[in-house]
Amino acid sequence: MFLAKSALLILVCFFLSNAICAIAATVNLDWKIEYTNVTRLCHTKSLISVNGQFPGPTVYVTEGDTVIVNVTNLVSNNVTIHWHGVRQLLSAWADGPVYITQCPIQTGHSYVHRFQVTGQRGTLFWHAHISWLRATLYGAFIILPKQSASYPFSTPTTDFPIVLGEWWNSNVEDVIAEALATGGGYNISDALTINGQPGNLYDCSQQDTPTFNVTQGKTYLLRVINAAVNFQLYFGVTGHNLTVVEADAEYTKPYNTPYIVLAPGQTTNVLLTANQTAGQYYMAASVFSPAPIGPVPFPQTATTAILNYVVSKSNRSSTSNATTSLGPLPTFPAYNDLQSVETFYRALRSQSYSKGYYYMDVPQAVDEDLLFTVGYSLQPCPQGEQCRGPLGERLSANINNVTFADPSISILQAYYNQINGVYETDFPEQPLIDFDYTGSYNGGMQSILGTKVKVLNFNETVQMVFQDTSLLFFESHPIHLHGQNFYEVGRGSGNYNPSTDPLSFNLNDPPSRNTVSIPSGGWAAVRFRTTNPGVWYMHCHIDLHNSWGMAMAFIVKNGNGTSQTLPAPPADLPPC
Ligand code: C2O
Ligand code: CU
């Protein structure tokens, strides 16, 4: 049966002989969530892994493939797995955010995720989507273009996944549990990491510094992923320029830069040509944090890896030992240099059209015009407890002053089965009070705690403007939308002006992203079209802020016919 189908496809491909023809395959993965002992910084701990690997496995698929992942939970924590940035067209049940599209996979249970990868190619990642388990449960998810398509840039010699993360010596679940219990700050990670390793500037880490071997004169594709839990990061390679060619699994116009910036949840593909004197060069990542250093401490040491030129002598290759010392670290702007970061984000542009197999659909007109403030707030300290937030209360975060509360069953199940009382549909489209969002603020700081969603019809165009607020302090919040990308059409400082700012929106070649970093003390505008029925979580990808409730969800209704209707849930969807 399968053979017959393949043969038919080959035949069809032969007659059409067009560039979009390829035979889709099925990628089958069997993942066990299990404990494994890992040592970093001279500390050994038992952490939660996929198949004993840390970081987790890199998944390679080809655009058009069907992916089937059987996840079995062998640890005592509840688990879910999310495919960050994967569009999940008609497969919301496989998306993974806990209590949004499914209940957790309980100990001893399995869940088979099924989805097709369509209409996107490039670098994404997968991670756990419950509490802070993604601190150790994460890995690259790489979508290769269809075999018959090619990159809109010359094919690199090879590619290197570079997954940025954070390491805690302690148990990460204890860190977030303690933060939520006290309502104050939290213990920051002990190291930043590249592919799970802190690199040679950290204690006990030198001999495990990741090394990437290159040949002089060749060009490489670095697939950089910010899987860090709480920090935006700069990334660069000493002495080498980077050419950005893709962000969040969408091609960009080539952009040359000495460094890149990624918010948690963002991915960026860059080309690097090994055009320097043969030797060893630092690759490094360090924190970008535009908030004042007081309330937001961060790891001060850069995580490093080594770009190593392999010198070939006659027929054999041997590792170059030309330099014993690595030379300087790459130069980054100051940790809080918002201006430089804005210059970088604003430079990204969609690659307009290439090879006939992808297209842009930037909504030129808007059906739903949403203004969402994002910022901090307070929740009351429970009776008889001591809270460490401002005014003796608990820190929280919100969108339009609503702090998201997890429901007890998933919103998608409640919506699909028409179960009342799980969520409310009155998520505010505009801030409840109009104030000078980025000016000084003397009002109350209490947010509303609730599970509120915004319902959207199928095939609507939506504009969302995210407005940072001055409450407590400014911050660059990376807002991530599940189930589809949006176009980032504008960004600015201060308060968004609805009559003048839209005049300068880029409705021609804006970058298509799944995560937008809101400028600290400013705003960003995005647009998308609702073409994917389901429930789609939207939240700050700084996990601390997500845990504090900076989140909401959209319900996108079905359109007409089966191609616009969410199928029934799989039989093994985890029970609540
Ligand atoms: Cu990277 Cu809601 O996820
Ligand atoms: Cu945030």
Short mmCIF file of N, CA, C and O in Angstrom, two decimals, residues 32 39 401:
data_model
loop_
_atom_site.label_atom_id
_atom_site.label_comp_id
_atom_site.label_asym_id
_atom_site.label_seq_id
_atom_site.Cartn_x
_atom_site.Cartn_y
_atom_site.Cartn_z
N LYS A 32 11.60 8.28 25.90
CA LYS A 32 11.34 7.96 27.30
C LYS A 32 11.80 9.15 28.14
O LYS A 32 12.95 9.58 28.03
N THR A 39 26.87 15.82 35.25
CA THR A 39 27.79 16.63 36.05
C THR A 39 28.19 17.88 35.28
O THR A 39 28.66 17.79 34.14
N ASN A 401 -3.71 43.52 32.46
CA ASN A 401 -4.02 43.40 33.88
C ASN A 401 -4.69 42.09 34.28
O ASN A 401 -5.22 41.97 35.38
#
